[in-house]
């Protein structure tokens, strides 16, 4: 009995540590939402799941330490639904970030992003006017574009150097005009529109570009696509960690169920691992 309680206590302690990993992933997404991705509701399901696992594991740990069968039963019951919720979150995260990626550009190290390459629930959220107004304001406040500037020995980087930079999806989609517009480079966020081929281009984002540092390409479809791709990368990173945590949680849960059944078997004086005679006295062998 004592060994089983120690095992359940250890498993709950490990589960508590895993909940901290999930909670940390949610907090990381929250920091990304405030500073980079700017979509602020996606992290909350993960934070809630992590906090729930933390509370339930503490209840299971207390139940194991004090031999409280009700707390141990409550731990296993609640953990089943939490694991199911985590499975649902992982499936949802992969489903809504399934499509879309950046396209390579000739003689450039950065990628271009097109809204038509993305689809589904997450795209509908991002392109919604109310949501996008908040995202656009967040992007301006984060100063992600103003931090793009580079200089070497006091000289701003050239167009060739800029072309060799690996820009983030938001930097590529929101802070510069699409390459198809053919605008002439002045610096990272300032382009000569008159020297471009906007009249010949088919990209609807070309007339949306503005050299106003508060506007830039924040109204462009490429900016929305860049936000979607940034969200995709963030969610995929967290989902990989969550899948590892989920596998460990399932293993701990199965072991915990077996240990809990063992406790109940001992509490009920059921035989476990030892032979018991059915007669008080064995019959004598007749010769």
Tab-separated table of C-alpha atoms in Angstrom:
chain	number	residue	atom	x	y	z
A	1	UNK	CA	0.000	0.000	0.000
A	2	UNK	CA	2.709	2.438	0.988
A	3	UNK	CA	4.698	1.701	-2.162
A	4	UNK	CA	1.645	2.401	-4.347
A	5	UNK	CA	1.001	5.703	-2.569
A	6	UNK	CA	4.631	6.707	-3.061
A	7	UNK	CA	4.357	5.860	-6.754
A	8	UNK	CA	1.172	7.919	-7.181
A	9	UNK	CA	2.750	10.789	-5.265
A	10	UNK	CA	5.814	10.694	-7.510
A	11	UNK	CA	3.658	10.608	-10.662
A	12	UNK	CA	1.662	13.598	-9.456
A	13	UNK	CA	4.851	15.516	-8.743
A	14	UNK	CA	6.081	14.780	-12.268
A	15	UNK	CA	2.674	15.792	-13.639
A	16	UNK	CA	2.982	19.067	-11.741
A	17	UNK	CA	6.316	19.687	-13.470
A	18	UNK	CA	4.760	18.912	-16.866
A	19	UNK	CA	1.947	21.358	-16.141
A	20	UNK	CA	4.598	24.039	-15.634
A	21	UNK	CA	5.913	23.254	-19.142
A	22	UNK	CA	2.420	23.664	-20.666
A	23	UNK	CA	1.808	26.835	-18.666
A	24	UNK	CA	5.180	28.155	-19.815
A	25	UNK	CA	4.175	27.513	-23.434
A	26	UNK	CA	0.995	29.516	-22.920
A	27	UNK	CA	2.910	32.366	-21.298
A	28	UNK	CA	5.402	32.341	-24.193
A	29	UNK	CA	2.522	32.589	-26.675
A	30	UNK	CA	1.132	35.437	-24.569
A	31	UNK	CA	4.431	37.319	-24.800
A	32	UNK	CA	4.464	36.716	-28.557
A	33	UNK	CA	0.899	38.040	-28.742
A	34	UNK	CA	1.930	41.223	-26.948
A	35	UNK	CA	5.155	41.829	-28.860
A	36	UNK	CA	5.129	40.019	-32.220
A	37	UNK	CA	2.128	37.970	-33.339
A	38	UNK	CA	-0.443	40.430	-31.924
A	39	UNK	CA	-3.328	37.944	-31.814
A	40	UNK	CA	-4.144	37.788	-28.128
A	41	UNK	CA	-6.805	35.121	-27.589
A	42	UNK	CA	-4.947	32.025	-28.814
A	43	UNK	CA	-2.788	31.501	-25.735
A	44	UNK	CA	-5.599	31.317	-23.184
A	45	UNK	CA	-6.749	27.711	-23.808
A	46	UNK	CA	-3.189	26.529	-23.221
A	47	UNK	CA	-2.814	28.607	-20.048
A	48	UNK	CA	-6.125	27.246	-18.714
A	49	UNK	CA	-5.108	23.630	-19.472
A	50	UNK	CA	-1.707	24.106	-17.810
A	51	UNK	CA	-3.249	25.692	-14.710
A	52	UNK	CA	-5.878	22.934	-14.503
A	53	UNK	CA	-3.222	20.188	-14.670
A	54	UNK	CA	-1.257	21.987	-11.952
A	55	UNK	CA	-4.254	22.165	-9.590
A	56	UNK	CA	-5.363	18.591	-10.248
A	57	UNK	CA	-1.847	17.188	-9.787
A	58	UNK	CA	-1.610	18.961	-6.425
A	59	UNK	CA	-4.914	17.359	-5.406
A	60	UNK	CA	-3.606	13.938	-6.461
A	61	UNK	CA	-0.338	14.525	-4.594
A	62	UNK	CA	-2.259	15.408	-1.424
A	63	UNK	CA	-4.476	12.364	-1.862
A	64	UNK	CA	-1.445	10.076	-2.154
A	65	UNK	CA	0.326	11.600	0.855
A	66	UNK	CA	-2.720	11.474	3.141
A	67	UNK	CA	-4.170	8.261	1.653
A	68	UNK	CA	-7.333	10.134	0.688
A	69	UNK	CA	-9.075	7.864	-1.790
A	70	UNK	CA	-11.555	10.556	-2.862
A	71	UNK	CA	-8.800	12.998	-3.875
A	72	UNK	CA	-6.961	10.279	-5.758
A	73	UNK	CA	-10.150	9.280	-7.582
A	74	UNK	CA	-10.885	12.942	-8.348
A	75	UNK	CA	-7.359	13.347	-9.738
A	76	UNK	CA	-7.755	10.420	-12.158
A	77	UNK	CA	-11.256	11.490	-13.188
A	78	UNK	CA	-10.283	15.115	-13.857
A	79	UNK	CA	-6.999	14.204	-15.532
A	80	UNK	CA	-8.857	12.102	-18.109
A	81	UNK	CA	-10.809	15.137	-19.307
A	82	UNK	CA	-7.732	17.383	-19.176
A	83	UNK	CA	-5.803	14.954	-21.381
A	84	UNK	CA	-8.763	14.888	-23.781
A	85	UNK	CA	-8.771	18.702	-23.832
A	86	UNK	CA	-5.031	18.771	-24.560
A	87	UNK	CA	-5.511	16.298	-27.423
A	88	UNK	CA	-8.255	18.521	-28.810
A	89	UNK	CA	-6.070	21.616	-28.542
A	90	UNK	CA	-3.170	19.959	-30.380
A	91	UNK	CA	-5.467	18.741	-33.180
A	92	UNK	CA	-7.055	22.189	-33.427
A	93	UNK	CA	-3.659	23.930	-33.518
A	94	UNK	CA	-2.448	21.754	-36.393
A	95	UNK	CA	-5.759	22.005	-38.256
A	96	UNK	CA	-5.926	25.820	-38.267
A	97	UNK	CA	-2.245	26.218	-39.211
A	98	UNK	CA	-2.209	23.522	-41.879
A	99	UNK	CA	-2.054	25.639	-45.045
A	100	UNK	CA	0.145	28.439	-46.253
A	101	UNK	CA	3.826	29.276	-46.268
A	102	UNK	CA	6.207	31.869	-47.658
A	103	UNK	CA	7.298	31.809	-51.288
A	104	UNK	CA	10.932	32.174	-52.340
A	105	UNK	CA	11.934	35.225	-54.368
A	106	UNK	CA	14.638	35.191	-57.019
A	107	UNK	CA	17.944	36.614	-55.754
A	108	UNK	CA	16.469	37.252	-52.306
A	109	UNK	CA	16.992	35.436	-49.015
A	110	UNK	CA	13.662	36.533	-47.566
A	111	UNK	CA	10.281	35.071	-48.514
A	112	UNK	CA	7.136	36.749	-49.800
A	113	UNK	CA	3.732	36.018	-48.246
A	114	UNK	CA	0.394	35.914	-50.056
A	115	UNK	CA	-2.945	35.865	-48.290
A	116	UNK	CA	-4.508	33.602	-50.927
A	117	UNK	CA	-2.148	30.809	-49.848
A	118	UNK	CA	-3.899	30.620	-46.465
A	119	UNK	CA	-7.405	29.472	-45.609
A	120	UNK	CA	-9.606	28.341	-42.777
A	121	UNK	CA	-10.726	29.568	-39.384
A	122	UNK	CA	-7.526	31.375	-38.411
A	123	UNK	CA	-7.423	33.335	-41.677
A	124	UNK	CA	-11.048	34.397	-41.198
A	125	UNK	CA	-10.154	35.681	-37.734
A	126	UNK	CA	-7.153	37.669	-38.912
A	127	UNK	CA	-8.833	39.313	-41.900
A	128	UNK	CA	-11.907	40.312	-39.890
A	129	UNK	CA	-11.972	44.119	-39.841
A	130	UNK	CA	-12.351	44.427	-36.066
A	131	UNK	CA	-9.584	41.935	-35.337
A	132	UNK	CA	-7.275	43.417	-37.932
A	133	UNK	CA	-7.723	46.933	-36.542
A	134	UNK	CA	-6.412	45.677	-33.187
A	135	UNK	CA	-3.610	43.676	-34.809
A	136	UNK	CA	-2.534	46.645	-36.924
A	137	UNK	CA	-2.423	48.881	-33.853
A	138	UNK	CA	-0.407	46.247	-31.988
A	139	UNK	CA	2.087	45.976	-34.859
A	140	UNK	CA	2.655	49.719	-34.846
A	141	UNK	CA	3.102	49.783	-31.075
A	142	UNK	CA	5.539	46.853	-31.179
A	143	UNK	CA	7.835	48.914	-33.487
A	144	UNK	CA	8.784	45.724	-35.338
A	145	UNK	CA	9.391	47.740	-38.515
A	146	UNK	CA	11.323	50.597	-36.957
A	147	UNK	CA	13.806	48.087	-35.549
A	148	UNK	CA	14.680	46.822	-39.042
A	149	UNK	CA	17.157	49.602	-39.756
A	150	UNK	CA	20.832	48.634	-40.006
A	151	UNK	CA	23.951	50.611	-40.694
A	152	UNK	CA	27.631	49.770	-41.010
A	153	UNK	CA	30.159	52.384	-39.929
A	154	UNK	CA	27.378	54.941	-40.064
A	155	UNK	CA	26.353	53.988	-43.606
A	156	UNK	CA	22.879	52.446	-44.116
A	157	UNK	CA	22.886	48.980	-45.622
A	158	UNK	CA	22.605	48.729	-49.386
A	159	UNK	CA	19.823	47.071	-51.342
A	160	UNK	CA	22.074	44.072	-52.019
A	161	UNK	CA	22.710	43.630	-48.303
A	162	UNK	CA	19.014	44.055	-47.546
A	163	UNK	CA	18.154	41.414	-50.150
A	164	UNK	CA	20.358	38.903	-48.343
A	165	UNK	CA	18.586	39.339	-44.998
A	166	UNK	CA	16.338	36.608	-43.624
A	167	UNK	CA	13.331	38.689	-42.654
A	168	UNK	CA	10.627	37.452	-40.335
A	169	UNK	CA	7.185	36.933	-41.920
A	170	UNK	CA	5.885	40.154	-40.372
A	171	UNK	CA	8.940	42.149	-41.429
A	172	UNK	CA	8.616	40.882	-44.991
A	173	UNK	CA	4.845	41.269	-45.239
A	174	UNK	CA	4.259	44.480	-43.263
A	175	UNK	CA	7.435	46.571	-43.310
A	176	UNK	CA	8.277	46.630	-47.023
A	177	UNK	CA	6.271	46.611	-50.270
A	178	UNK	CA	5.910	43.357	-52.225
A	179	UNK	CA	8.821	42.695	-54.564
A	180	UNK	CA	6.413	42.531	-57.526
A	181	UNK	CA	5.728	46.264	-57.148
A	182	UNK	CA	9.240	47.084	-58.337
A	183	UNK	CA	9.655	50.090	-56.043
A	184	UNK	CA	13.176	51.525	-55.736
A	185	UNK	CA	14.926	50.879	-52.433
A	186	UNK	CA	15.920	53.873	-50.303
A	187	UNK	CA	16.150	52.150	-46.936
A	188	UNK	CA	14.426	49.243	-45.186
A	189	UNK	CA	11.089	51.049	-44.747
A	190	UNK	CA	11.388	53.829	-47.324
A	191	UNK	CA	10.891	53.102	-51.037
A	192	UNK	CA	10.651	55.333	-54.100
A	193	UNK	CA	7.173	54.696	-55.471
A	194	UNK	CA	7.634	56.766	-58.632
A	195	UNK	CA	10.471	54.546	-59.787
A	196	UNK	CA	8.368	51.415	-59.529
A	197	UNK	CA	6.136	49.526	-61.889
A	198	UNK	CA	2.975	49.770	-59.801
A	199	UNK	CA	0.925	50.496	-62.918
A	200	UNK	CA	2.063	47.269	-64.502
A	201	UNK	CA	1.936	45.039	-61.468
A	202	UNK	CA	-0.988	42.803	-60.658
A	203	UNK	CA	-0.411	42.834	-56.885
A	204	UNK	CA	-3.250	44.743	-55.203
A	205	UNK	CA	-0.940	45.569	-52.299
A	206	UNK	CA	1.170	47.949	-54.419
A	207	UNK	CA	-1.187	50.963	-54.136
A	208	UNK	CA	-1.651	50.229	-50.427
A	209	UNK	CA	2.011	50.828	-49.607
A	210	UNK	CA	2.805	54.097	-47.871
A	211	UNK	CA	6.134	55.641	-46.887
A	212	UNK	CA	4.369	57.052	-43.827
A	213	UNK	CA	6.084	55.127	-41.034
A	214	UNK	CA	2.742	54.772	-39.235
A	215	UNK	CA	1.136	53.169	-42.306
A	216	UNK	CA	3.744	51.230	-44.339
A	217	UNK	CA	2.034	48.029	-45.539
A	218	UNK	CA	-0.173	47.458	-42.478
A	219	UNK	CA	-3.245	47.488	-44.730
A	220	UNK	CA	-1.725	45.006	-47.178
A	221	UNK	CA	-2.834	41.401	-47.645
A	222	UNK	CA	0.845	40.480	-47.460
A	223	UNK	CA	0.924	41.836	-43.901
A	224	UNK	CA	-2.053	39.686	-42.920
A	225	UNK	CA	-0.340	36.694	-44.521
A	226	UNK	CA	2.834	37.492	-42.589
A	227	UNK	CA	0.906	37.540	-39.309
A	228	UNK	CA	-0.691	34.201	-40.207
A	229	UNK	CA	2.683	32.639	-40.963
A	230	UNK	CA	4.174	34.001	-37.749
A	231	UNK	CA	1.262	32.513	-35.801
A	232	UNK	CA	1.748	29.218	-37.593
A	233	UNK	CA	5.409	29.035	-36.586
A	234	UNK	CA	4.626	29.928	-32.962
A	235	UNK	CA	1.803	27.392	-32.658
A	236	UNK	CA	3.816	24.621	-34.282
A	237	UNK	CA	6.697	25.119	-31.841
A	238	UNK	CA	4.365	24.939	-28.855
A	239	UNK	CA	2.421	21.996	-30.313
A	240	UNK	CA	5.564	19.869	-30.634
A	241	UNK	CA	6.303	20.407	-26.938
A	242	UNK	CA	2.663	19.709	-26.062
A	243	UNK	CA	2.745	16.409	-27.948
A	244	UNK	CA	5.751	15.252	-25.915
A	245	UNK	CA	4.035	16.358	-22.699
A	246	UNK	CA	0.834	14.584	-23.766
A	247	UNK	CA	2.642	11.274	-24.314
A	248	UNK	CA	4.224	11.515	-20.854
A	249	UNK	CA	0.881	12.456	-19.270
A	250	UNK	CA	-0.820	9.426	-20.807
A	251	UNK	CA	1.956	7.130	-19.540
A	252	UNK	CA	1.735	8.626	-16.042
A	253	UNK	CA	-2.061	8.374	-16.119
A	254	UNK	CA	-2.024	4.666	-17.017
A	255	UNK	CA	0.529	3.924	-14.288
A	256	UNK	CA	-1.505	5.997	-11.822
A	257	UNK	CA	-4.679	4.041	-12.654
A	258	UNK	CA	-2.867	0.743	-12.061
A	259	UNK	CA	-1.464	1.946	-8.736
A	260	UNK	CA	-4.883	3.239	-7.663
A	261	UNK	CA	-6.514	-0.120	-8.448
A	262	UNK	CA	-3.787	-1.804	-6.431
A	263	UNK	CA	-4.600	0.446	-3.473
A	264	UNK	CA	-8.294	-0.400	-3.689
A	265	UNK	CA	-7.504	-4.112	-3.953
A	266	UNK	CA	-5.421	-3.969	-0.779
A	267	UNK	CA	-8.005	-1.826	1.041
A	268	UNK	CA	-10.667	-4.433	0.227
A	269	UNK	CA	-8.416	-7.299	1.384
A	270	UNK	CA	-8.493	-8.816	-2.058
A	271	UNK	CA	-5.766	-11.346	-2.912
A	272	UNK	CA	-2.905	-9.862	-4.886
A	273	UNK	CA	0.089	-11.882	-5.903
A	274	UNK	CA	-0.237	-14.647	-3.311
A	275	UNK	CA	-1.968	-18.032	-3.194
A	276	UNK	CA	-4.797	-18.606	-0.682
A	277	UNK	CA	-6.146	-22.039	0.408
A	278	UNK	CA	-9.867	-22.560	0.186
A	279	UNK	CA	-10.018	-25.072	3.045
A	280	UNK	CA	-9.013	-24.630	6.660
A	281	UNK	CA	-7.374	-28.033	6.681
A	282	UNK	CA	-6.051	-29.899	3.670
A	283	UNK	CA	-7.537	-33.327	3.029
A	284	UNK	CA	-5.428	-36.289	3.955
A	285	UNK	CA	-4.182	-38.408	1.117
A	286	UNK	CA	-5.724	-41.879	1.242
A	287	UNK	CA	-3.217	-44.600	0.642
